[in-house]
PDB file of C-alpha atoms in Angstrom:
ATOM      1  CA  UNK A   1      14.412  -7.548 -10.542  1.00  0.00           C
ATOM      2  CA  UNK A   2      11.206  -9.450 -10.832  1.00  0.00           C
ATOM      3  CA  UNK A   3      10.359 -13.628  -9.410  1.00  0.00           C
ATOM      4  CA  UNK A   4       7.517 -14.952 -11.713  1.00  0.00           C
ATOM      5  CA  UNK A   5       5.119 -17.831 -11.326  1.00  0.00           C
ATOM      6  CA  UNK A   6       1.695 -18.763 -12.658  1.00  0.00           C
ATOM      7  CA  UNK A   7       0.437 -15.460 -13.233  1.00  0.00           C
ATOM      8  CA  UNK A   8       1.846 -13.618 -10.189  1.00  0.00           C
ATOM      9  CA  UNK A   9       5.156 -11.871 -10.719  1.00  0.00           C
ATOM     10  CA  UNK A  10       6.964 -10.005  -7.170  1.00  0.00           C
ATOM     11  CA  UNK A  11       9.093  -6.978  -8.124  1.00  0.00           C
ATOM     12  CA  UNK A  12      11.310  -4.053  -6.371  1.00  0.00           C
ATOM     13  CA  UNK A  13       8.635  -1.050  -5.627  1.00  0.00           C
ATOM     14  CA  UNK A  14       9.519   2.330  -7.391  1.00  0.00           C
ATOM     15  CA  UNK A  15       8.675   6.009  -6.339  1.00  0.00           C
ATOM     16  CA  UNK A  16       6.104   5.862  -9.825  1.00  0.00           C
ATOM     17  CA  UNK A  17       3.912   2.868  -7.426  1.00  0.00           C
ATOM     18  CA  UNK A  18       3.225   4.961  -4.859  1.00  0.00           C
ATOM     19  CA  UNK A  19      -0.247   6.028  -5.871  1.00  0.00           C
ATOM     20  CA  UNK A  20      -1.289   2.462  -6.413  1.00  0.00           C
ATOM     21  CA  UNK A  21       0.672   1.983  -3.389  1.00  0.00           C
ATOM     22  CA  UNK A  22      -1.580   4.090  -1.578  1.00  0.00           C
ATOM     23  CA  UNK A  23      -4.633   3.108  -2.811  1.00  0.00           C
ATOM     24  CA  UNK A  24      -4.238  -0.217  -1.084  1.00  0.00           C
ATOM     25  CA  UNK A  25      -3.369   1.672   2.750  1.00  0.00           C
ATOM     26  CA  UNK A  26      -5.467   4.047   2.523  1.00  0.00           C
ATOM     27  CA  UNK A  27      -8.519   2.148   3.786  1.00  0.00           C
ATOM     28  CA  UNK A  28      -6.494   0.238   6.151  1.00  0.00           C
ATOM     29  CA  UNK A  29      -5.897   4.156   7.890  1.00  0.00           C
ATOM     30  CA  UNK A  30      -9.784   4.797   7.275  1.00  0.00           C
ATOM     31  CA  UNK A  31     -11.649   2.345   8.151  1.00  0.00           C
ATOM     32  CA  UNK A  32      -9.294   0.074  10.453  1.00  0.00           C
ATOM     33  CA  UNK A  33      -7.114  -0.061  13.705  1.00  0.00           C
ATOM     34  CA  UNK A  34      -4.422  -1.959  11.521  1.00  0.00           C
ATOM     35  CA  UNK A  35      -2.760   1.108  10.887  1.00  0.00           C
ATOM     36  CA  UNK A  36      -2.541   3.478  13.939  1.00  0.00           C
ATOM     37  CA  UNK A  37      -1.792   6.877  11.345  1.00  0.00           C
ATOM     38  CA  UNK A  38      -5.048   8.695  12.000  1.00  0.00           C
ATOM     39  CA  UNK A  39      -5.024  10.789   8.348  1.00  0.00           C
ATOM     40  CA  UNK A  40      -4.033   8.900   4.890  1.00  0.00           C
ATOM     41  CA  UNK A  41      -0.770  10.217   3.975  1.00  0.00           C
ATOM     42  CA  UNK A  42      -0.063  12.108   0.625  1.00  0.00           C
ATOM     43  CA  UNK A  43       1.091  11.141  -2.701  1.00  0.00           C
ATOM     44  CA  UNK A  44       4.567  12.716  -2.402  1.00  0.00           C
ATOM     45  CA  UNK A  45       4.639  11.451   1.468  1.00  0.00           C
ATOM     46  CA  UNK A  46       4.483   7.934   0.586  1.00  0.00           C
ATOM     47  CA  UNK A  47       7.099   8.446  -2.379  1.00  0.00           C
ATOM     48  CA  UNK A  48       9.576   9.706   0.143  1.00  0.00           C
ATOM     49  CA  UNK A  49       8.742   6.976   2.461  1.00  0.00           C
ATOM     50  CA  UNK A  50       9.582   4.589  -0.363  1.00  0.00           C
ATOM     51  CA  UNK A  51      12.633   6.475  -1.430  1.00  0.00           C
ATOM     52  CA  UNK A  52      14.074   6.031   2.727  1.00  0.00           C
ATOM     53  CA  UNK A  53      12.906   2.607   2.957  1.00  0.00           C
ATOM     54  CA  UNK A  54      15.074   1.526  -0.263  1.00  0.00           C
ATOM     55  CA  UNK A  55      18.244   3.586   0.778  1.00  0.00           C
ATOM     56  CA  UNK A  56      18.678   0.503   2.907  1.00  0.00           C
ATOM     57  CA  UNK A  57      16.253  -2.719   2.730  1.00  0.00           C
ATOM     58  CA  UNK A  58      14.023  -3.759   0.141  1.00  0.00           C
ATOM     59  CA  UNK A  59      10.293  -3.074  -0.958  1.00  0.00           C
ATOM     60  CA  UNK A  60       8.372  -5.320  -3.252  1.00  0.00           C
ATOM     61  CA  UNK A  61       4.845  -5.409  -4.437  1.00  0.00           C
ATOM     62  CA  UNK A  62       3.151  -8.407  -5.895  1.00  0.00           C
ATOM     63  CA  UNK A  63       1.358  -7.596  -9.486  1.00  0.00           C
ATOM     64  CA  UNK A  64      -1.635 -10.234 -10.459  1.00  0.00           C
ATOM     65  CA  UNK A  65      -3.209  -9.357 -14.258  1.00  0.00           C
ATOM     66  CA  UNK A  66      -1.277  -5.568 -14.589  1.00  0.00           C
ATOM     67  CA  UNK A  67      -2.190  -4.549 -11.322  1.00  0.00           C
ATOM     68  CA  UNK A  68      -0.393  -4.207  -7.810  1.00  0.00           C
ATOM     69  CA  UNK A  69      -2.160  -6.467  -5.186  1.00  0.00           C
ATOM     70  CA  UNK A  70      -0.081  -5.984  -2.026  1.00  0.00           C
ATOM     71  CA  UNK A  71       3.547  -4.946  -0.792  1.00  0.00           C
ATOM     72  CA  UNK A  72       5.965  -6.176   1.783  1.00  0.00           C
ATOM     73  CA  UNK A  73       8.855  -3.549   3.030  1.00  0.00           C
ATOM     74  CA  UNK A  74      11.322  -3.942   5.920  1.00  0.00           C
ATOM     75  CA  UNK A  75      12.383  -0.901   7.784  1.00  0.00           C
ATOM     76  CA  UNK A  76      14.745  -0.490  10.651  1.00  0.00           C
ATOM     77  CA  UNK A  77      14.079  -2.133  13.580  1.00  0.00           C
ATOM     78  CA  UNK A  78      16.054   0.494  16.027  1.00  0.00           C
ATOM     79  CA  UNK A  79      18.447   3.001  14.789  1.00  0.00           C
ATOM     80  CA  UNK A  80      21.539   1.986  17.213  1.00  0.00           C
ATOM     81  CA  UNK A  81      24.184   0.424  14.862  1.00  0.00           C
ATOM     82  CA  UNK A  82      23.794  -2.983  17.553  1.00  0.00           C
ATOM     83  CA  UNK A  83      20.187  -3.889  16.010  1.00  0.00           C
ATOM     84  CA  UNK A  84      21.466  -3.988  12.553  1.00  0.00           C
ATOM     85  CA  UNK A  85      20.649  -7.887  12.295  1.00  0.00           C
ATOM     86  CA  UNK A  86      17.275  -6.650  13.250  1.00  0.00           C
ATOM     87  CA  UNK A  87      14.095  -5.331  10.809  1.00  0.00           C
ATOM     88  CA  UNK A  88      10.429  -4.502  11.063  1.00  0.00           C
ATOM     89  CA  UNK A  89       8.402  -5.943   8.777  1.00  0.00           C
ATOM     90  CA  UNK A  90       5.125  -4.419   6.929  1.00  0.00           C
ATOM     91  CA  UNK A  91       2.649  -6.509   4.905  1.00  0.00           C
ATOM     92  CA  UNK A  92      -0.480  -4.620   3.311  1.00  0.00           C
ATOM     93  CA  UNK A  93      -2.492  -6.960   0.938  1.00  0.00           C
ATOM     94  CA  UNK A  94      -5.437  -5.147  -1.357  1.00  0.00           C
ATOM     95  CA  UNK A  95      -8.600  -5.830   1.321  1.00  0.00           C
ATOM     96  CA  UNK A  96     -10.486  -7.251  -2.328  1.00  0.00           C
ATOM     97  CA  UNK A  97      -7.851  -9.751  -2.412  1.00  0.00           C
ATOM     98  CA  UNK A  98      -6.872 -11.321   0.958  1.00  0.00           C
ATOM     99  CA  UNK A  99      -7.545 -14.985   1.648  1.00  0.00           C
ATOM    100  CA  UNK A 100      -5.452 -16.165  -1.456  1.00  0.00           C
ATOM    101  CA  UNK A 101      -1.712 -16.180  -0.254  1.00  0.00           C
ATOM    102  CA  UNK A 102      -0.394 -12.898  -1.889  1.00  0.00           C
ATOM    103  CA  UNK A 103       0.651 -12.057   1.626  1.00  0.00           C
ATOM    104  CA  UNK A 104       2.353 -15.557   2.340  1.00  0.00           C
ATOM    105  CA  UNK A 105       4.274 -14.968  -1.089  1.00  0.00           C
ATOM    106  CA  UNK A 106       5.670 -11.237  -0.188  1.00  0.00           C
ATOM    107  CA  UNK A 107       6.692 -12.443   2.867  1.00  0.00           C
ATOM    108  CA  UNK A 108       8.765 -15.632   1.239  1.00  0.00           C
ATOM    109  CA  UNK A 109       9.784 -13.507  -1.395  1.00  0.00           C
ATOM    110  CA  UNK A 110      11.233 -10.134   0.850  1.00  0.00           C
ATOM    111  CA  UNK A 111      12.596 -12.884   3.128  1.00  0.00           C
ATOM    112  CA  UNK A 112      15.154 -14.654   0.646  1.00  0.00           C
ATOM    113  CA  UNK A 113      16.646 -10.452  -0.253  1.00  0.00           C
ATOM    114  CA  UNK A 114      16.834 -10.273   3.812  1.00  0.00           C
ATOM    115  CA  UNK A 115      18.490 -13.306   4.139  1.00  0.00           C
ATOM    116  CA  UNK A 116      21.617 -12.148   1.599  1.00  0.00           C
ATOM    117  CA  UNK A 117      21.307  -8.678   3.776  1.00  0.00           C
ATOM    118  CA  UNK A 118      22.320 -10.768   6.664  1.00  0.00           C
ATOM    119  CA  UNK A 119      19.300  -9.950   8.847  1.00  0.00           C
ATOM    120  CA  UNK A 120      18.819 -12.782  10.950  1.00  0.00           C
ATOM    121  CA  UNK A 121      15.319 -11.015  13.243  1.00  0.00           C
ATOM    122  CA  UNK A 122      12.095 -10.289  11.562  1.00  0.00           C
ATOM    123  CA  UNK A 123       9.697  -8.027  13.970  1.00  0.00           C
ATOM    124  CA  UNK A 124       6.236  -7.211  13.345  1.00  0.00           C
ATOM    125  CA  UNK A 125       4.545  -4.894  15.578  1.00  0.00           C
ATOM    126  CA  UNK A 126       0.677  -5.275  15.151  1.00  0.00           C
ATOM    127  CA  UNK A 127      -2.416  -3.697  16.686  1.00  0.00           C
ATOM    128  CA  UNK A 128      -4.185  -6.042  19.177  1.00  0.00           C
ATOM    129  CA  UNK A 129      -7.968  -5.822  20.373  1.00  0.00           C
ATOM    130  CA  UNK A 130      -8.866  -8.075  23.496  1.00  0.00           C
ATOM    131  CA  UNK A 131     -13.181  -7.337  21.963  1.00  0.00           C
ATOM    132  CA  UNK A 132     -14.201 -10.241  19.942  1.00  0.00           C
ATOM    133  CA  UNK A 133     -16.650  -8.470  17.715  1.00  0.00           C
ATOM    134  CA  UNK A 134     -14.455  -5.190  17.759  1.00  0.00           C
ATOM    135  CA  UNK A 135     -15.403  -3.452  14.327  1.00  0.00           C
ATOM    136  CA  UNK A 136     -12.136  -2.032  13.353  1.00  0.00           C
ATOM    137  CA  UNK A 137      -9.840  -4.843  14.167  1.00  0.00           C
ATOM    138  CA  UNK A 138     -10.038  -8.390  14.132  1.00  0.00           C
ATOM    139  CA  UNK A 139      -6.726  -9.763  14.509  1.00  0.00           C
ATOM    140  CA  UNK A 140      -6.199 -11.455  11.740  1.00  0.00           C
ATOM    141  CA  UNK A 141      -3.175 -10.015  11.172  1.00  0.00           C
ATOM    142  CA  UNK A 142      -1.434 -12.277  14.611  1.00  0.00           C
ATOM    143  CA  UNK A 143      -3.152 -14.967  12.725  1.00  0.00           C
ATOM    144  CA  UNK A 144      -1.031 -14.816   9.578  1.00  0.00           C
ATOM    145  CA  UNK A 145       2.002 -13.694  11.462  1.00  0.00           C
ATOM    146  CA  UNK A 146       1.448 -17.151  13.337  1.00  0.00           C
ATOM    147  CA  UNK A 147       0.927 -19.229  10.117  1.00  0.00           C
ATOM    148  CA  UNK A 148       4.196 -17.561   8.546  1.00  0.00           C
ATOM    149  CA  UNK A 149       6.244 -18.768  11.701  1.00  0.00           C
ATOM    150  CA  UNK A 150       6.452 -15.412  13.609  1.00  0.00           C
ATOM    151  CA  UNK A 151       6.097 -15.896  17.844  1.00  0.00           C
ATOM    152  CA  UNK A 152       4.450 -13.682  20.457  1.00  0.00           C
ATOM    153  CA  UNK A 153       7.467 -11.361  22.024  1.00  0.00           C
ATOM    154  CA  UNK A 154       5.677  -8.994  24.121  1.00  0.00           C
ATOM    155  CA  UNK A 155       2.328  -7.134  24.513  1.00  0.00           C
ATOM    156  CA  UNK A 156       2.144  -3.396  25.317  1.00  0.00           C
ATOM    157  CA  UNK A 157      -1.434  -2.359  27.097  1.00  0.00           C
ATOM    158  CA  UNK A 158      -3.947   0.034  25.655  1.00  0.00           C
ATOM    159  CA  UNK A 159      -0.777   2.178  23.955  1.00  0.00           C
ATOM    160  CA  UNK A 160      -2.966   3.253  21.009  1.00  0.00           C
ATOM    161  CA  UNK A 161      -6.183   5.377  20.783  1.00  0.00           C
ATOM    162  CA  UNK A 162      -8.230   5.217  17.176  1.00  0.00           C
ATOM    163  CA  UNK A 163     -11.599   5.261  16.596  1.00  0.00           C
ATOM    164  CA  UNK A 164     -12.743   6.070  20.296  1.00  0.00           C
ATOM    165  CA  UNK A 165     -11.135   2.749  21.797  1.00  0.00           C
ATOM    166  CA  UNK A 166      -7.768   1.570  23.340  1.00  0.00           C
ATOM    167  CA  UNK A 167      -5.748  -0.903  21.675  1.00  0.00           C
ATOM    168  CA  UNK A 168      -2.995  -2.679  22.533  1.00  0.00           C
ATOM    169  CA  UNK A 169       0.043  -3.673  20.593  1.00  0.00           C
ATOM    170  CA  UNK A 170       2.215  -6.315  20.192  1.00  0.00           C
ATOM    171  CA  UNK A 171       5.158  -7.433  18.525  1.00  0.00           C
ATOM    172  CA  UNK A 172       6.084 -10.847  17.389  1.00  0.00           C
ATOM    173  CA  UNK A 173       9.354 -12.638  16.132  1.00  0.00           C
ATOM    174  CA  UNK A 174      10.621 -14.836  13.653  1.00  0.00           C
ATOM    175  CA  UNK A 175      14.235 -15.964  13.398  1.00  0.00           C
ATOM    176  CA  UNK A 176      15.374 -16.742  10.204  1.00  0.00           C
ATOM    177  CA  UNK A 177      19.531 -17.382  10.781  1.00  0.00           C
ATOM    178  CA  UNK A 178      21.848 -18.672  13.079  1.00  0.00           C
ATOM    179  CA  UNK A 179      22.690 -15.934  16.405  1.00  0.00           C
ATOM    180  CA  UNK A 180      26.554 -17.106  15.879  1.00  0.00           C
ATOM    181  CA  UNK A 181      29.488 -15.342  17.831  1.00  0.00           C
ATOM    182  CA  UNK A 182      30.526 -14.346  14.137  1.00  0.00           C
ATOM    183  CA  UNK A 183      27.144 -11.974  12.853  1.00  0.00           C
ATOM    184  CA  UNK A 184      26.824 -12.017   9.609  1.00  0.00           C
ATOM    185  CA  UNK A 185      28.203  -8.820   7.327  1.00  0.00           C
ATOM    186  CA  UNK A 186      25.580  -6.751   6.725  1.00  0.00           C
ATOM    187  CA  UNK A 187      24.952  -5.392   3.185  1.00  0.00           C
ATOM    188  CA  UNK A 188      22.283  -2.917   2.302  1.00  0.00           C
ATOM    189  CA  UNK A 189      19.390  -3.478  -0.040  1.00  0.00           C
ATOM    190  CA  UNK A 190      21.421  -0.948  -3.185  1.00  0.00           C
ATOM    191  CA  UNK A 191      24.599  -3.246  -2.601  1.00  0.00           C
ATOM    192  CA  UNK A 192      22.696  -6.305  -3.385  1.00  0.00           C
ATOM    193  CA  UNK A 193      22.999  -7.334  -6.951  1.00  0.00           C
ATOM    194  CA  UNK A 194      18.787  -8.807  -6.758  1.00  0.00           C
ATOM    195  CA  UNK A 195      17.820 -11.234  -9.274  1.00  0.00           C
ATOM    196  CA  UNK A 196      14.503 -12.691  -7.760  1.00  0.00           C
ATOM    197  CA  UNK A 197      13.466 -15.993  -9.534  1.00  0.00           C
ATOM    198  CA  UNK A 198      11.572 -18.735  -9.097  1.00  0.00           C
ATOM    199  CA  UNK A 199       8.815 -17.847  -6.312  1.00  0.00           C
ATOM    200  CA  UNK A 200       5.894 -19.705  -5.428  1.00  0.00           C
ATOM    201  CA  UNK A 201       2.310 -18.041  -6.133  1.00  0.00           C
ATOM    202  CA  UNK A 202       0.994 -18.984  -2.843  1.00  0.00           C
TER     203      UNK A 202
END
């Protein structure tokens, strides 16, 4: 279950990456209002959030020279059986290595295993700062979302509280099938027979 090219390969996340996993959130949760969590979660925490995520939809990491560089998951976008075309997506990109597409290539990569899901919305929801030389956010992360084809749906006002400050959040879209009278069926990730091949490095 791996998509090689150059010398970047994207593969299906297992419980045994979570510590490497984690070493790439955990200063996001320190030292940044990118994630709103407030402590860096454990070890076994993050190996039973990868064990929930894959139950239904697909996480992948991207591994450059032996080593994981980022991930991409999608998660449920609401619970209610009606929002089943619907997912939230999470990038997180090694903060040593952004700036070279590893991002751009998660995202193309989790999108083609979404596609054959039959999800037709993508949803980000991403921390916002209105201060231009705010230290803990910058948003960058609209920025990509923009370049990757994702639109501004909403904005919610000073909903989150880190570091002393309000942020706000908001969430933007990307459509990536047709809204026809028919949806399409939707399969979960384990029903999926994945062979990833032939992505582009970035």
């Amino acid at each position: 279950m791996s998509m090689t090219e150059g010398t970047m390969e994207l593969r299906i996340v297992s419980e045994n990456d979570a510590e490497e996993l984690l070493n790439i959130y955990a200063p996001y949760v320190r030292d940044t209002a990118i994630s709103f969590e407030y402590q860096v979660p454990s070890a076994a925490e993050f190996r039973r959030r990868i064990r929930s995520i894959l139950r239904s939809y697909p996480y992948i990491a991207a591994i450059e020279d032996g080593k994981i560089r980022g991930y991409s998951y999608a998660g449920a976008f609401k619970e209610r059986e009606a929002y089943r075309h619907a997912v939230e997506m999470t990038v997180y990109v090694d903060r040593q290595c952004r700036g070279r597409g590893i991002g751009t290539a998660l995202y193309a990569g989790i999108e083609k295993i979404l596609i054959r899901q039959g999800i037709l919305n993508l949803n980000a929801c991403i921390g916002y700062t209105p201060r231009s030389n705010d230290p803990y956010l910058t948003n960058a992360s609209m920025t990509f979302h923009e370049h990757e084809g994702y639109h501004l749906a909403g904005r919610f006002e000073k909903c989150g509280y880190k570091f002393n400050n309000w942020y706000d959040m908001i969430w933007m879209e990307k459509l990536i099938g047709e809204h026809s009278a028919d949806a399409p069926v939707f399969k979960s990730f384990p029903e999926l027979e994945i062979s990833l091949k032939g992505t582009s490095k970035n």
